[in-house]
CSV table of C-alpha atoms and ligand atoms in Angstrom, one decimal:
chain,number,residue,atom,x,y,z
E,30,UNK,CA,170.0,78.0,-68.0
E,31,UNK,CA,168.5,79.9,-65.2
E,32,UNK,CA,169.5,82.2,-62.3
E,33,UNK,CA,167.8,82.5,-59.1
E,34,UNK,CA,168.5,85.9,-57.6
E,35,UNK,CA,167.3,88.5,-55.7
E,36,UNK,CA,167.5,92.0,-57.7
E,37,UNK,CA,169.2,93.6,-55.1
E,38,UNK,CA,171.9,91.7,-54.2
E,39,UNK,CA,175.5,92.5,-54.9
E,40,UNK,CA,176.6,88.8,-55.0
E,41,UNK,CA,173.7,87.8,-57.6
E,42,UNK,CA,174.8,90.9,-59.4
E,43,UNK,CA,178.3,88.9,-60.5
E,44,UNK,CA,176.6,86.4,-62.4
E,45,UNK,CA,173.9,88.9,-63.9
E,46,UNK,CA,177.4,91.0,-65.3
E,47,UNK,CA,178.9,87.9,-66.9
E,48,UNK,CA,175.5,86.9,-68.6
E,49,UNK,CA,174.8,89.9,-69.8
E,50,UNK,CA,178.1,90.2,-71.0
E,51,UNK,CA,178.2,87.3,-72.7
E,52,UNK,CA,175.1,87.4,-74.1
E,53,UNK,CA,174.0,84.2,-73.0
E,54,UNK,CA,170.4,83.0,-73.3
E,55,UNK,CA,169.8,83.1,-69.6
E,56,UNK,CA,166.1,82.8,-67.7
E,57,UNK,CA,165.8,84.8,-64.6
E,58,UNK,CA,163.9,83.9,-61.6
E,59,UNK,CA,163.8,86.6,-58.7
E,60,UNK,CA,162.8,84.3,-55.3
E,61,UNK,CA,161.3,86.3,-52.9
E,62,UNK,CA,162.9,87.3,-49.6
E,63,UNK,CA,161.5,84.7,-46.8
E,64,UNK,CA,161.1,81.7,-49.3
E,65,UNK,CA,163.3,79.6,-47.2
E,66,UNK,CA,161.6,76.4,-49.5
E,67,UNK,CA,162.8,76.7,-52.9
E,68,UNK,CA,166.3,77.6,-52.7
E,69,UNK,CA,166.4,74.4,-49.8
E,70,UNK,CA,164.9,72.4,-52.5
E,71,UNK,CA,167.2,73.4,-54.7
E,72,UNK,CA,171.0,73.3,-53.2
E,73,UNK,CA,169.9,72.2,-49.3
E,74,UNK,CA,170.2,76.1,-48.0
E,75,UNK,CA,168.7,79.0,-47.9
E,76,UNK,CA,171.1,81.3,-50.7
E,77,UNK,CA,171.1,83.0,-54.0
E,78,UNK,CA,172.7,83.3,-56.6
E,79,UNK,CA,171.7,80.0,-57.6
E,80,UNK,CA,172.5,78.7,-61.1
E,81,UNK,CA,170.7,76.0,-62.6
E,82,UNK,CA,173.1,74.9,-65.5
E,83,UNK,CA,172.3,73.2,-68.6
E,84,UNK,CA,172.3,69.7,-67.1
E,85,UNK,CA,169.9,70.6,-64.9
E,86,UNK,CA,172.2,70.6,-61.7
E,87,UNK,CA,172.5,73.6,-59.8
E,88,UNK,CA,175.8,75.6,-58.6
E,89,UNK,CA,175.9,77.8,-55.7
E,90,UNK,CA,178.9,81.0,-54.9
E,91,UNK,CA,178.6,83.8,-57.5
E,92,UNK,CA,182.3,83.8,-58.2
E,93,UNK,CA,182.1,80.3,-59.2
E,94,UNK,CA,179.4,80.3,-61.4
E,95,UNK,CA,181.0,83.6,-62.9
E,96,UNK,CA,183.8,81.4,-63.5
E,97,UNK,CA,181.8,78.5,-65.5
E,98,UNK,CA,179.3,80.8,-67.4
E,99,UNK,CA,182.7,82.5,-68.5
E,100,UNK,CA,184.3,79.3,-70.0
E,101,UNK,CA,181.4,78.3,-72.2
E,102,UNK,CA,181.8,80.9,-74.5
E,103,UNK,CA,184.5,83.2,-76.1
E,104,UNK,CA,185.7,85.8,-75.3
E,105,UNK,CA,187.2,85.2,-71.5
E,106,UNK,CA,186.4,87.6,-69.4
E,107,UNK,CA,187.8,86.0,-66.3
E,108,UNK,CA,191.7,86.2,-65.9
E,109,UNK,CA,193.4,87.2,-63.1
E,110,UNK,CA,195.0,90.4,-63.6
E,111,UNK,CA,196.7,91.8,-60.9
E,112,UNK,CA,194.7,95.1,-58.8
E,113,UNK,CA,196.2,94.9,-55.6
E,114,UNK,CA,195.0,98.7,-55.4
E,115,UNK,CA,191.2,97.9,-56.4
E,116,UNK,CA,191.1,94.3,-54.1
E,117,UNK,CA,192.1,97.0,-51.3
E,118,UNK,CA,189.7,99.6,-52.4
E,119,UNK,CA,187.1,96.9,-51.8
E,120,UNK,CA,188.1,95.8,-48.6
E,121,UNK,CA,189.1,98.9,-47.2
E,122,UNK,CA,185.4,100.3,-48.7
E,123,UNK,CA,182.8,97.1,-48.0
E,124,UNK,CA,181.8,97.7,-44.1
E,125,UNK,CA,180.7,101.4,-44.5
E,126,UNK,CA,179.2,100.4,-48.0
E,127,UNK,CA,176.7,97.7,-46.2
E,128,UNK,CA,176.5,100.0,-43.1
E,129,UNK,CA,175.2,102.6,-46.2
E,130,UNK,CA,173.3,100.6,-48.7
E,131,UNK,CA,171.5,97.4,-46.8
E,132,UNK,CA,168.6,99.5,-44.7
E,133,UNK,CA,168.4,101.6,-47.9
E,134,UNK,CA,167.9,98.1,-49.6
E,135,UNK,CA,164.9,97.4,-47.4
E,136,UNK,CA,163.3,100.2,-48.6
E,137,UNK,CA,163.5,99.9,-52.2
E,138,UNK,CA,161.7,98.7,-54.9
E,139,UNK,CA,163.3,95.1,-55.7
E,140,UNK,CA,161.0,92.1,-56.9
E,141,UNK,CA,162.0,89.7,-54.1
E,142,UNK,CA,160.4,92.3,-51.4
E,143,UNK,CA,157.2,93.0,-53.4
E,144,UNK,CA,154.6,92.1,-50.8
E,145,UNK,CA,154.2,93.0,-47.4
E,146,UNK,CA,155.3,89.6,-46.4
E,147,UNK,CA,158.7,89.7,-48.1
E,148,UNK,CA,159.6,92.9,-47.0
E,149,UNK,CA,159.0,92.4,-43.5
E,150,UNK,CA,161.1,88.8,-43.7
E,151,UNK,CA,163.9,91.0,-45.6
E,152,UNK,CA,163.7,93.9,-42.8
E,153,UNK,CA,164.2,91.0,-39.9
E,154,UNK,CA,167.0,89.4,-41.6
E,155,UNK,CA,168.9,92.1,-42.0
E,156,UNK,CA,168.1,93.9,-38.6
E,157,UNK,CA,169.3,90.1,-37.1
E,158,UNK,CA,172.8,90.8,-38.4
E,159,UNK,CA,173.0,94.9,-39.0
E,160,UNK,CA,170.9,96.2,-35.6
E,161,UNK,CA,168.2,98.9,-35.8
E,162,UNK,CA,167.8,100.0,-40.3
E,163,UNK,CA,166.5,103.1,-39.3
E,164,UNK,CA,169.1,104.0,-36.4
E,165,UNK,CA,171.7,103.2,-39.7
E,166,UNK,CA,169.9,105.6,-41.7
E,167,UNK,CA,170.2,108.3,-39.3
E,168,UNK,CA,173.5,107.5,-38.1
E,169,UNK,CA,174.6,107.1,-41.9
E,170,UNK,CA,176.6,110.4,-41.7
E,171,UNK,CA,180.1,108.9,-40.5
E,172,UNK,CA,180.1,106.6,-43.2
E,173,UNK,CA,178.6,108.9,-46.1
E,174,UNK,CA,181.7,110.8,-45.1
E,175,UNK,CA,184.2,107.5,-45.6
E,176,UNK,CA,183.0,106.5,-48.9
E,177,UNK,CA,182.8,110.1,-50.4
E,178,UNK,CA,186.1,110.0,-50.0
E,179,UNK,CA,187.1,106.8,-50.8
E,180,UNK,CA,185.5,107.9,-54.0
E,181,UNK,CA,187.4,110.2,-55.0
E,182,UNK,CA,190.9,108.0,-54.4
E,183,UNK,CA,189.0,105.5,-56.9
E,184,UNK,CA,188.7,108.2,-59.3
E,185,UNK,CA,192.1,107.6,-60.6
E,186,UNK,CA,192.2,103.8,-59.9
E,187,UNK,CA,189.6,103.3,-62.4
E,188,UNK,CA,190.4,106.3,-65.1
E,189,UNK,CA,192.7,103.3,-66.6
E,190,UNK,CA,190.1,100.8,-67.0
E,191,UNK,CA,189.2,99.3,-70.5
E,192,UNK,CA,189.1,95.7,-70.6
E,193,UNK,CA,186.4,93.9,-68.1
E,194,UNK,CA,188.6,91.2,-65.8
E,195,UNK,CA,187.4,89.5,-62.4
E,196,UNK,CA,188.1,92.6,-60.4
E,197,UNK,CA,185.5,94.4,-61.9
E,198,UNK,CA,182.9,91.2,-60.7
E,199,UNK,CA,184.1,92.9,-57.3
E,200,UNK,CA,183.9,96.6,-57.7
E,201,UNK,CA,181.0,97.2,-59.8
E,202,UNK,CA,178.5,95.0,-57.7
E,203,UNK,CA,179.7,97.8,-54.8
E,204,UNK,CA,179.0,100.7,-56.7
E,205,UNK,CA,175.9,99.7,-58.2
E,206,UNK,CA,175.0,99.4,-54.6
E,207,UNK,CA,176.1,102.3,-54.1
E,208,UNK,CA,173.8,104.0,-56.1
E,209,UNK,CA,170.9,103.9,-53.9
E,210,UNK,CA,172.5,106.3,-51.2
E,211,UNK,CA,171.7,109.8,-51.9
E,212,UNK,CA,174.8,112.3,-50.4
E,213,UNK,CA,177.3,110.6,-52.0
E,214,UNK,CA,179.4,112.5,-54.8
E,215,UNK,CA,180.1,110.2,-57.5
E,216,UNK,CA,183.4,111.8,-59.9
E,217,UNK,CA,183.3,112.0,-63.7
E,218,UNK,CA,185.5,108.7,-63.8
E,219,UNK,CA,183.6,106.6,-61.5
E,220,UNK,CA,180.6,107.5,-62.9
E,221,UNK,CA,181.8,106.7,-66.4
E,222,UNK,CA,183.2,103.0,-65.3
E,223,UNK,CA,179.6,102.6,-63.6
E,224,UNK,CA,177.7,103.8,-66.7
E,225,UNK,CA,179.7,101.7,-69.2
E,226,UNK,CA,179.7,98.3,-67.0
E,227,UNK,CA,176.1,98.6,-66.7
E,228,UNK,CA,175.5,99.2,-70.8
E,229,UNK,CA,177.9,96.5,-71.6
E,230,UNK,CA,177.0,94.0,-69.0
E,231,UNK,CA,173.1,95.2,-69.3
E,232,UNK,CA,172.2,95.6,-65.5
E,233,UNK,CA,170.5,98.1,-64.0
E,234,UNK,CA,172.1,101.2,-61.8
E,235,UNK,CA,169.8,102.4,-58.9
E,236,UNK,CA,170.0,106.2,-58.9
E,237,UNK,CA,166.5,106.5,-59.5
E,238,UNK,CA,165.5,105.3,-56.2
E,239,UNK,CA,168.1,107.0,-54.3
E,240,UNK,CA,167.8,107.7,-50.7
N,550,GSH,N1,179.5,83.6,-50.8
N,550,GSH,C1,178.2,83.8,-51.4
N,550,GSH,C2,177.4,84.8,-50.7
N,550,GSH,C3,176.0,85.0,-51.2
N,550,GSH,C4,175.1,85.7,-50.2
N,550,GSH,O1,175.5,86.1,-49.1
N,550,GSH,N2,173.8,85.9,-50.6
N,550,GSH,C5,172.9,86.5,-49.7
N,550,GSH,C6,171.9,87.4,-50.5
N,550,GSH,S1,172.7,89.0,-50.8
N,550,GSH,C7,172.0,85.4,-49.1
N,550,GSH,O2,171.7,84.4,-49.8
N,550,GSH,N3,171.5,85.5,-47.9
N,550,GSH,C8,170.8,84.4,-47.2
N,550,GSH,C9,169.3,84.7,-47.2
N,550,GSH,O3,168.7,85.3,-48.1
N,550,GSH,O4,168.7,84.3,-46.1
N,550,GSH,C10,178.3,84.1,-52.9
N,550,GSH,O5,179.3,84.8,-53.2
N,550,GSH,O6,177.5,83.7,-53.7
């Protein structure tokens, strides 16, 4: 099977956790940012994730195809278990996070912005729907402020977390975002849940290339 992703993106990043959690044998392929061509060719639009399943076919919508990779194998990671408090977290926390994360995105080192050419195509489609990336930056303030403390009310949403369920395909994608904005004060418990979902799910967090 193969994934088409980009490495950034918190949508691909689903179906990267429940692969890596899984352990399934899965080939990546990173399309860059401004190849309109091969995901059209693909599934008809221009969109990752893109899974290419063992019949060849291909699926689009990360939560879907973190529902089929889950039912292959044993164990289920999938059920719904009720987290009213963590669904709100994430609503509540999503605008400032993209306000926070997507110029910082644009700026980082990610495969599918590699050349020039990509990174200029990445910078245009998100200054279509965000405005001005550097205005964010410099306005980013207001919402550093939001998220530190919507941080710390997570602290003790999360302190009671062991078993991985299809919440977590919400939150963690967030938070590994998160991770590439410096000025943000991640708590002992947080930081634990984000340490531990990247080991086990074998994804990558972003604090190295905060800013
Ligand atoms: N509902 C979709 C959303 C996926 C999505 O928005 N992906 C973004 C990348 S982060 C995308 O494909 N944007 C279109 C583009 O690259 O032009 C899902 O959950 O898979």
């Amino acid at each position: 099977m193969k994934l088409y992703i980009y490495e950034h993106c918190p949508f691909c990043l689903r179906t990267r956790m429940i692969s890596g959690l899984k352990q399934l044998d899965m080939q990546y392929e990173v399309i860059m940012e401004g190849d309109a061509e091969t995901p059209t060719r693909l599934v008809g639009k221009k969109v990752v994730p893109i899974l290419q399943k063992q019949d060849g076919t291909h699926m689009t919508e990360s939560l879907d195809i973190v529902q089929h990779l889950d039912q292959l194998a044993e164990p289920s990671y999938v059920q719904e278990v009720d987290a009213p408090e963590l669904e709100q977290w994430c609503k509540d926390s999503a605008d400032a996070i993209y306000k926070l994360v997507v110029p910082r995105f644009t700026k980082g080192q990610f495969k599918e912005i590699a050349t020039d050419e990509a990174r200029t195509a990445f910078v245009a489609r998100e200054t279509r729907v965000f405005g001005d990336l550097d205005d964010l930056i410099a306005n980013s303030g207001e919402h550093l402020a939001k998220i530190n403390q919507k941080l710390l009310e997570l602290e003790d949403l999360v302190d009671t977390r062991e078993d991985v369920h299809l919440i977590d395909f919400k939150l963690f994608p967030l938070l590994r975002s998160l991770s590439i904005v410096k000025g943000l004060q991640f708590g002992n418990k947080v930081n634990r849940y984000m340490q531990n979902l990247a080991d086990k799910s074998k994804v990558d967090l972003l604090f190295d290339q905060a800013l």
